[in-house]
């Protein structure tokens, strides 16, 4: 329990607490105007101060690191497992706490912070670790998604500004479902490691399914083309590697490859030129042969007939002269034939020469082309090597991505099998812990029955995602009923977790919890809280606004001595009437 909270801030109002129910009241004085609200009185700051002194609240936004407060030290005296301690901390040295042993001993703790001393300085993180070990039995490292001191402690000192009063099962609005399942399973005594493993499994399945979905939808196209055709792509790529490998093995480098290539091109041009010349010469031969056939002189009779047909009769003398002309003409024709025959012989001889040249050049060109075909240039060899390297790299990429897709598919299947195993483990855990579940259900119902004629129900049941905690109370959509769900749930935790010695020994409720609740239900809640605290031996601390306490004539349970539970300080909304004794923002 907490005995007192003090500070070296001169205006700070010390908080004096005792066992059982403690009520800290903030009065709204008659002279207060509408602009002066009780939110300035520091009731919620008291909860922040408790968190600060257990090693939380250390970031730059902390209330206790504001310039108005950071130079002052705040202290809390409380007992913990056989030792009365005083923990002191200031915003100026927020990373450290001074721990004093006032009474008792810490020697029996799993880890003794005092080591025979009466005072020690402890790092903030180490102090939280130590409190987690002593208060909740938390080992040093429970792994990712495992329970933490801050997570568990916040169920017993809920803070409205963090959304801690919005839902019974969540101590903060941003608390994740997995965190809820792990924390509550730990406090109630269920196998919390199932929820821890289930959350890790959920993350793994989500990641694997996302990768699988990206692959199936073609997200790897920029790397391997269409993933649906990856086997075909790999087969064709391997075939290309084999082709290039065979080509390189058979490759012989010709050092003067470029010269031989030039020679081959020159021979080809020569052969083309000779072929053109041979064709032209053959045309010439054909023309010569036609000319030889047409070179014959006309006869005298033909000439006479010609003249007769023209109507001219030639005299004998003329015919004699014509005969001389004919003989001269025959001489000319004979000479032309001799010339044509000589040209024909020369042309045919040239054709034979061309054929011989073509045959020789073609033979040489064949030799050069055969050499070029069976050998290659160094540059070509280098190019082939580069192509082979690229082809091999592409094959390796395809293989890796094929393996990736296969591994992902296998991983998803394995994770789903593991998910089924965890579901079976959870079922067995619920069966083995039926007594724990029974205690929780009955404890919640008892608290709810004290407030309502139609009590609410707490259901705890296994699901694929882990244990589910569901609460049903008539009118649960009402703000007031929601607050009472939180109240009943916390009372259940104090009974069930307290039975396992898994509480800090105190429970703190801010006035915001009771704001939306009518006076009758509030009074019933305080009576039940006081009774349960006395029965189980824990300390129940609540902060209230003065107008939340019903007047004597409006009391629904007049026999409950509510004023006997009010403890100092008495706060007000007037200047200097708050917890810190001055207003600041």
XYZ file of C-alpha atoms in Angstrom:
585
model
C 0.000 0.000 0.000
C 0.956 3.672 -0.379
C 1.420 5.581 2.908
C 2.235 9.068 1.759
C 3.299 11.149 -1.205
C 5.426 14.229 -0.497
C 7.677 16.786 -2.172
C 10.268 19.417 -1.333
C 8.106 21.830 -3.317
C 6.984 24.171 -0.476
C 3.459 24.608 -1.826
C 2.892 20.890 -2.465
C 0.079 19.354 -0.418
C 1.209 16.022 1.059
C -1.014 13.024 0.493
C -1.604 10.869 3.564
C -3.097 7.440 2.938
C -4.151 4.446 5.023
C -5.327 0.860 4.460
C -8.673 0.190 2.769
C -10.708 2.911 1.087
C -9.141 6.382 0.719
C -11.085 9.273 -0.802
C -9.320 12.446 -1.912
C -11.844 15.232 -2.484
C -11.602 18.421 -4.494
C -14.008 21.130 -3.305
C -15.642 23.660 -5.565
C -15.968 26.757 -3.431
C -18.980 29.016 -3.626
C -16.942 31.935 -4.937
C -15.607 29.853 -7.813
C -16.752 31.064 -11.204
C -17.427 29.117 -14.357
C -13.888 29.676 -15.558
C -12.434 27.973 -12.469
C -12.840 24.238 -12.842
C -11.820 21.436 -10.558
C -9.632 20.093 -13.352
C -6.973 22.483 -12.022
C -7.011 20.946 -8.567
C -4.527 18.205 -9.375
C -6.552 15.035 -8.804
C -5.451 13.528 -12.112
C -1.923 14.809 -11.486
C -1.828 12.561 -8.432
C -2.161 9.527 -10.703
C 0.571 10.898 -12.969
C 2.764 11.344 -9.903
C 2.290 7.709 -8.876
C 3.304 6.607 -12.391
C 6.298 8.953 -12.240
C 7.509 7.417 -8.982
C 7.340 3.847 -10.294
C 9.699 4.771 -13.147
C 7.274 5.815 -15.854
C 6.448 9.325 -17.121
C 9.993 10.221 -18.118
C 9.641 11.621 -21.630
C 9.949 15.274 -22.597
C 6.178 15.767 -22.379
C 6.075 14.691 -18.750
C 4.358 17.054 -16.321
C 7.348 16.740 -14.008
C 9.814 17.986 -16.595
C 8.046 21.299 -16.999
C 10.158 24.269 -15.837
C 7.826 24.946 -12.911
C 8.353 21.452 -11.434
C 11.517 19.866 -12.802
C 13.825 21.153 -10.070
C 11.704 19.672 -7.257
C 11.826 16.152 -5.894
C 8.731 14.047 -5.296
C 8.615 11.006 -3.026
C 6.301 8.087 -2.357
C 6.422 5.815 0.677
C 4.950 2.384 0.107
C 5.426 -1.167 1.224
C 6.403 -3.947 -1.102
C 7.017 -7.564 -0.182
C 8.218 -7.062 3.389
C 9.936 -3.696 2.897
C 8.815 -0.122 3.515
C 10.439 2.009 0.826
C 10.645 5.635 -0.146
C 11.124 6.282 -3.884
C 12.178 9.829 -4.810
C 12.563 11.369 -8.253
C 12.791 14.774 -9.928
C 12.321 15.963 -13.467
C 15.849 17.364 -13.506
C 17.321 13.873 -13.038
C 14.385 11.941 -14.443
C 16.563 8.988 -15.492
C 17.340 8.071 -11.862
C 15.432 7.374 -8.640
C 16.683 7.406 -5.080
C 15.414 4.417 -3.110
C 15.492 4.385 0.694
C 14.758 1.387 2.905
C 12.714 2.709 5.853
C 11.725 -0.603 7.461
C 11.931 -4.320 6.780
C 14.272 -5.983 4.320
C 14.637 -6.612 0.592
C 16.951 -9.579 1.093
C 14.202 -12.090 0.240
C 13.418 -10.418 -3.096
C 14.424 -12.254 -6.296
C 16.887 -9.382 -6.831
C 17.982 -7.286 -3.831
C 18.423 -3.630 -4.860
C 19.722 -2.505 -1.471
C 22.538 -5.038 -0.999
C 22.674 -4.281 2.719
C 22.492 -0.506 2.224
C 19.733 1.817 3.402
C 19.706 3.957 0.268
C 20.673 3.442 -3.366
C 20.302 5.278 -6.667
C 18.624 3.209 -9.367
C 18.217 3.887 -13.081
C 14.673 4.479 -14.253
C 14.564 1.391 -16.475
C 16.176 -0.763 -13.785
C 13.588 0.414 -11.237
C 10.727 -0.597 -13.531
C 12.407 -3.923 -14.132
C 12.800 -4.480 -10.392
C 9.173 -3.558 -9.627
C 8.011 -5.859 -12.431
C 9.970 -8.712 -10.881
C 8.782 -8.104 -7.303
C 5.191 -6.982 -7.919
C 4.307 -9.271 -10.815
C 7.031 -11.917 -10.970
C 8.177 -10.730 -14.388
C 11.435 -12.248 -15.548
C 14.094 -9.991 -17.018
C 13.358 -10.701 -20.673
C 10.071 -12.227 -21.724
C 10.602 -11.541 -25.413
C 8.713 -9.513 -27.976
C 5.018 -9.097 -27.153
C 5.643 -10.401 -23.636
C 4.088 -8.715 -20.578
C 5.809 -5.640 -19.167
C 5.647 -3.816 -15.855
C 4.136 -0.672 -17.393
C 1.484 -2.700 -19.161
C 0.359 -4.535 -16.017
C 0.707 -1.643 -13.558
C -1.515 0.605 -15.695
C -4.510 -1.692 -15.056
C -4.321 -0.728 -11.375
C -3.704 3.005 -11.848
C -5.777 3.852 -14.920
C -5.354 7.299 -16.438
C -8.272 9.041 -18.116
C -6.040 11.189 -20.369
C -4.643 7.996 -21.935
C -8.099 6.555 -22.551
C -7.692 4.122 -19.674
C -11.341 4.479 -18.589
C -12.891 3.931 -22.013
C -12.899 0.109 -22.112
C -12.701 -2.367 -19.223
C -10.117 -4.636 -20.846
C -7.827 -1.830 -22.069
C -5.736 0.394 -19.806
C -5.080 2.808 -22.700
C -6.977 3.647 -25.872
C -3.924 2.811 -28.008
C -3.382 -0.586 -26.398
C -3.289 -3.255 -29.079
C -5.484 -6.390 -28.902
C -2.453 -8.674 -28.566
C -1.168 -6.566 -25.682
C -4.558 -6.885 -23.985
C -4.639 -10.664 -24.398
C -1.083 -11.116 -23.123
C -1.493 -8.786 -20.149
C -4.823 -10.111 -18.941
C -3.790 -13.740 -19.488
C -0.734 -13.099 -17.316
C -2.696 -11.410 -14.534
C -5.438 -14.055 -14.475
C -3.076 -17.024 -14.608
C -3.762 -18.273 -18.148
C -0.937 -19.336 -20.458
C 0.031 -15.899 -21.733
C 2.748 -17.349 -23.967
C 0.031 -18.676 -26.283
C -1.106 -15.104 -26.939
C 2.509 -13.988 -27.298
C 3.275 -16.711 -29.829
C -0.037 -16.083 -31.569
C 0.829 -12.424 -32.106
C 4.268 -13.306 -33.452
C 2.612 -15.886 -35.671
C 0.084 -13.302 -36.861
C 2.905 -10.968 -37.830
C 4.698 -13.785 -39.662
C 1.545 -14.873 -41.504
C 0.739 -11.293 -42.477
C 4.240 -10.771 -43.838
C 4.300 -14.081 -45.705
C 0.835 -13.587 -47.180
C 1.716 -10.068 -48.247
C 4.826 -11.311 -50.053
C 2.858 -14.160 -51.574
C 0.138 -11.768 -52.736
C 2.690 -9.383 -54.250
C 4.306 -12.271 -56.119
C 0.992 -13.650 -57.391
C -0.128 -10.234 -58.561
C 3.071 -9.776 -60.533
C 4.981 -7.613 -58.089
C 8.225 -9.346 -59.116
C 7.760 -8.720 -62.843
C 10.534 -6.151 -62.952
C 12.908 -8.859 -61.754
C 11.731 -12.114 -63.274
C 8.847 -11.337 -65.609
C 5.529 -12.999 -64.915
C 5.893 -15.049 -61.677
C 3.180 -17.382 -62.938
C 5.490 -18.402 -65.794
C 8.672 -18.595 -63.732
C 9.215 -22.335 -64.376
C 8.933 -21.830 -68.152
C 11.228 -18.813 -67.993
C 13.789 -20.793 -66.037
C 13.699 -23.686 -68.512
C 14.263 -21.405 -71.509
C 16.973 -19.439 -69.701
C 18.846 -22.656 -68.870
C 18.631 -23.702 -72.523
C 20.219 -20.389 -73.560
C 23.044 -20.945 -71.072
C 23.695 -24.381 -72.570
C 23.780 -22.918 -76.112
C 26.252 -20.197 -75.195
C 28.403 -22.645 -73.223
C 28.617 -24.996 -76.219
C 29.472 -22.100 -78.528
C 32.286 -20.965 -76.267
C 33.709 -24.479 -75.931
C 33.894 -24.788 -79.741
C 35.217 -21.260 -80.238
C 38.772 -20.872 -81.693
C 40.253 -17.420 -81.797
C 41.760 -16.202 -85.151
C 44.276 -13.492 -84.334
C 44.095 -11.824 -87.825
C 40.343 -12.351 -88.054
C 39.763 -8.787 -89.261
C 42.306 -9.161 -92.143
C 40.791 -12.465 -93.248
C 37.353 -10.906 -93.099
C 38.541 -8.057 -95.342
C 40.090 -10.597 -97.767
C 36.846 -12.538 -97.926
C 34.921 -9.377 -98.706
C 37.469 -8.419 -101.410
C 37.258 -11.880 -103.004
C 33.498 -11.639 -103.043
C 33.652 -8.297 -104.818
C 36.137 -9.706 -107.387
C 33.928 -12.708 -108.029
C 30.947 -10.457 -108.546
C 32.879 -8.281 -110.999
C 34.144 -11.332 -112.981
C 30.659 -12.807 -113.049
C 29.341 -9.528 -114.489
C 32.150 -9.472 -117.103
C 31.475 -13.087 -118.090
C 27.808 -12.312 -118.587
C 28.593 -9.270 -120.768
C 31.079 -11.319 -122.833
C 28.490 -14.058 -123.441
C 26.082 -11.438 -124.748
C 28.878 -10.233 -127.083
C 29.512 -13.779 -128.343
C 25.832 -14.187 -129.134
C 25.834 -10.898 -131.095
C 28.930 -11.978 -133.068
C 27.348 -15.279 -134.056
C 24.232 -13.502 -135.313
C 26.364 -11.098 -137.312
C 28.249 -13.985 -138.971
C 25.025 -15.570 -140.069
C 23.803 -12.351 -141.773
C 27.093 -11.464 -143.600
C 26.252 -12.815 -147.332
C 26.416 -10.596 -150.564
C 23.278 -10.264 -152.804
C 23.308 -12.140 -156.269
C 23.141 -10.380 -159.757
C 19.832 -12.023 -160.506
C 18.435 -10.602 -157.352
C 19.705 -7.178 -158.332
C 18.254 -7.490 -161.870
C 14.916 -8.555 -160.514
C 15.023 -5.624 -158.244
C 15.491 -3.237 -161.067
C 12.796 -4.942 -163.162
C 10.362 -4.665 -160.366
C 11.268 -1.003 -160.198
C 10.443 -0.716 -163.921
C 14.025 -0.124 -165.037
C 15.838 -2.281 -167.601
C 19.575 -2.382 -167.088
C 21.833 -2.545 -170.156
C 24.525 -5.248 -170.438
C 27.300 -2.801 -169.685
C 25.702 -1.866 -166.441
C 25.365 -5.474 -165.437
C 29.066 -5.998 -166.187
C 29.951 -3.073 -163.921
C 27.659 -4.405 -161.243
C 29.508 -7.724 -161.287
C 32.689 -5.883 -160.456
C 30.964 -4.143 -157.623
C 29.624 -7.462 -156.379
C 33.104 -8.978 -156.305
C 34.350 -5.967 -154.319
C 31.461 -6.295 -151.904
C 32.111 -10.019 -151.413
C 35.707 -9.146 -150.559
C 34.502 -6.723 -147.916
C 32.059 -9.297 -146.503
C 34.766 -11.929 -146.404
C 37.083 -9.607 -144.554
C 34.301 -8.711 -142.020
C 33.568 -12.398 -141.429
C 37.218 -12.991 -140.754
C 37.138 -10.094 -138.253
C 33.953 -11.373 -136.559
C 35.329 -14.869 -136.352
C 38.496 -13.498 -134.750
C 36.425 -11.483 -132.231
C 34.315 -14.557 -131.471
C 37.388 -16.672 -130.774
C 38.844 -13.940 -128.537
C 35.538 -13.532 -126.617
C 35.156 -17.254 -126.064
C 38.765 -17.439 -124.914
C 38.084 -14.549 -122.465
C 35.096 -16.429 -121.071
C 37.334 -19.423 -120.415
C 39.877 -17.193 -118.693
C 37.158 -15.639 -116.529
C 35.887 -19.079 -115.552
C 39.385 -20.084 -114.518
C 39.781 -16.866 -112.481
C 36.374 -17.365 -110.839
C 37.249 -20.937 -109.964
C 40.540 -19.855 -108.366
C 39.005 -16.943 -106.481
C 36.052 -19.029 -105.323
C 38.384 -21.707 -104.023
C 40.335 -19.090 -102.069
C 37.172 -17.505 -100.788
C 35.930 -20.911 -99.614
C 39.142 -21.369 -97.700
C 38.783 -17.930 -96.084
C 35.084 -18.440 -95.279
C 35.789 -21.868 -93.816
C 38.466 -20.300 -91.632
C 36.106 -17.526 -90.523
C 33.368 -20.080 -89.874
C 35.520 -22.288 -87.658
C 37.322 -19.426 -85.887
C 36.288 -16.101 -84.369
C 37.614 -12.727 -83.356
C 38.747 -12.071 -79.800
C 36.077 -9.382 -79.525
C 33.427 -11.914 -80.509
C 34.743 -14.350 -77.932
C 34.580 -11.665 -75.254
C 31.045 -10.806 -76.289
C 30.021 -14.436 -76.029
C 31.515 -14.603 -72.541
C 29.570 -11.512 -71.482
C 26.350 -12.937 -72.893
C 26.976 -16.201 -71.062
C 27.620 -14.311 -67.796
C 24.357 -12.412 -68.160
C 22.480 -15.592 -68.996
C 23.930 -17.411 -65.968
C 23.058 -14.469 -63.685
C 19.517 -14.412 -65.051
C 19.158 -18.130 -64.400
C 20.367 -17.651 -60.820
C 17.882 -14.812 -60.325
C 15.080 -16.994 -61.619
C 16.166 -19.852 -59.356
C 16.288 -17.588 -56.305
C 12.866 -16.145 -57.000
C 11.435 -19.560 -57.751
C 12.809 -20.743 -54.414
C 11.435 -17.614 -52.749
C 7.946 -18.263 -54.067
C 8.140 -21.923 -53.090
C 9.482 -21.064 -49.634
C 6.774 -18.446 -49.090
C 4.040 -20.878 -50.056
C 5.550 -23.514 -47.768
C 5.980 -20.946 -44.981
C 2.334 -19.878 -45.200
C 1.226 -23.498 -45.014
C 3.506 -24.189 -42.029
C 2.318 -21.076 -40.215
C -1.304 -22.061 -40.684
C -0.525 -25.467 -39.230
C 1.173 -23.772 -36.289
C -1.869 -21.548 -35.902
C -4.002 -24.661 -35.582
C -1.641 -26.057 -32.934
C -1.889 -22.820 -30.944
C -5.666 -23.013 -31.082
C -5.494 -26.511 -29.647
C -3.104 -25.339 -26.922
C -5.492 -22.518 -26.042
C -8.401 -24.939 -25.825
C -6.406 -27.177 -23.490
C -5.285 -24.184 -21.419
C -8.884 -23.074 -20.909
C -9.822 -26.598 -19.915
C -6.964 -26.830 -17.431
C -7.762 -23.402 -15.949
C -11.509 -23.700 -15.600
C -11.250 -22.766 -11.945
C -9.476 -19.494 -12.826
C -12.107 -18.653 -15.424
C -14.844 -19.488 -12.935
C -13.314 -17.206 -10.318
C -13.101 -14.341 -12.828
C -16.687 -14.746 -14.037
C -18.068 -14.957 -10.494
C -15.948 -12.049 -9.255
C -17.205 -9.809 -12.031
C -20.792 -10.889 -11.475
C -20.505 -10.200 -7.736
C -19.310 -6.638 -8.371
C -21.981 -6.079 -11.003
C -24.697 -7.541 -8.777
C -23.778 -5.031 -6.072
C -24.577 -2.204 -8.492
C -27.487 -3.458 -10.579
C -30.545 -5.608 -10.116
C -29.713 -7.232 -13.441
C -25.994 -8.034 -13.068
C -23.620 -8.097 -16.002
C -21.577 -10.980 -17.303
C -17.919 -11.440 -18.089
C -17.224 -14.015 -20.800
C -13.753 -15.376 -21.463
C -13.508 -17.789 -24.365
C -10.887 -19.053 -26.827
C -10.793 -17.819 -30.419
C -8.418 -18.235 -33.346
C -6.741 -14.973 -32.372
C -6.420 -15.871 -28.692
C -8.523 -15.464 -25.541
C -11.421 -13.069 -25.928
C -12.799 -10.985 -23.035
C -16.389 -9.852 -23.487
C -18.611 -7.972 -21.042
C -22.385 -7.678 -21.103
C -24.309 -5.322 -18.825
C -27.805 -4.039 -19.437
C -27.605 -0.553 -20.958
C -23.942 -1.033 -21.854
C -24.091 1.762 -24.439
C -24.590 4.295 -21.647
C -21.450 6.166 -20.504
C -22.312 5.545 -16.910
C -22.732 1.819 -17.437
C -19.435 1.717 -19.330
C -17.687 3.298 -16.335
C -19.204 0.692 -14.057
C -17.983 -2.032 -16.414
C -14.469 -0.712 -15.796
C -15.135 -0.638 -12.039
C -16.427 -4.229 -11.976
C -13.585 -5.460 -14.168
C -10.976 -3.859 -11.904
C -12.581 -5.353 -8.809
C -12.452 -8.732 -10.546
C -8.732 -8.215 -11.213
C -8.078 -7.313 -7.563
C -9.743 -10.548 -6.465
C -8.399 -12.985 -9.087
C -4.944 -11.464 -9.676
C -4.656 -10.672 -5.967
C -5.216 -14.332 -5.212
C -2.056 -14.996 -7.220
C -0.268 -12.066 -5.544
C -0.116 -10.304 -8.917
C -1.151 -6.765 -7.919
C 0.733 -3.759 -6.546
C -1.455 -3.986 -3.418
C -3.478 -0.907 -4.325
C -6.072 0.198 -6.890
C -6.543 3.856 -7.892
C -9.620 5.283 -9.616
C -9.792 8.847 -10.878
C -12.936 10.950 -10.453
C -13.476 10.787 -14.231
C -14.594 7.199 -13.773
C -17.549 8.356 -11.646
C -18.454 11.519 -13.584
C -21.077 9.953 -15.891
C -22.549 7.673 -13.185
C -25.594 8.604 -11.136
C -25.161 9.131 -7.386
C -26.926 5.903 -6.442
C -24.611 3.672 -8.490
C -21.562 5.649 -7.372
C -22.425 5.163 -3.711
C -22.950 1.458 -4.271
C -19.579 1.241 -6.011
C -17.774 2.943 -3.129
C -19.444 0.660 -0.608
C -18.503 -2.414 -2.625
C -14.934 -1.180 -3.167
C -14.486 -0.451 0.530
C -15.833 -3.872 1.460
C -13.689 -5.767 -1.034
C -10.577 -3.810 -0.025
C -11.203 -4.709 3.615
C -11.900 -8.348 2.725
C -8.844 -8.845 0.507
C -6.524 -6.429 2.300
C -5.726 -4.074 -0.563
C -5.789 -0.286 -0.643
C -8.496 1.398 -2.730
C -7.780 5.053 -3.595
C -10.320 7.239 -5.378
C -10.408 10.930 -6.181
C -13.762 12.725 -6.229
C -15.240 16.095 -6.875
C -17.208 17.416 -3.900
C -20.437 17.547 -5.887
C -20.103 13.847 -6.704
C -20.704 13.075 -3.012
C -24.452 13.072 -2.397
C -25.875 15.299 0.310
C -27.099 13.592 3.521
C -30.714 13.866 2.464
C -29.948 12.254 -0.934
C -27.890 9.351 0.374
C -29.064 5.961 -0.869
C -26.924 4.153 1.721
C -26.946 6.523 4.710
C -25.289 3.986 6.974
C -22.105 4.085 4.884
C -19.753 6.542 6.673
C -18.339 8.102 3.536
C -16.706 11.048 5.351
C -14.689 8.653 7.481
C -12.779 7.603 4.366
C -11.822 11.099 3.220
C -8.083 11.695 3.637
C -5.890 14.755 3.209
C -5.254 16.787 1.273
C -8.497 18.621 0.670
C -8.073 20.226 -2.729
C -9.949 23.193 -4.181
C -10.209 24.904 -7.523
C -9.082 28.223 -6.064
C -5.653 29.743 -6.657
C -3.164 27.776 -4.606
C -5.761 25.160 -3.727
C -4.459 22.468 -6.079
C -2.069 19.619 -5.374
C 1.015 21.632 -6.320
C -0.184 24.850 -4.646
C -0.057 26.999 -7.793
C -1.449 27.034 -11.310
C 0.712 26.381 -14.353
C 0.111 25.211 -17.869
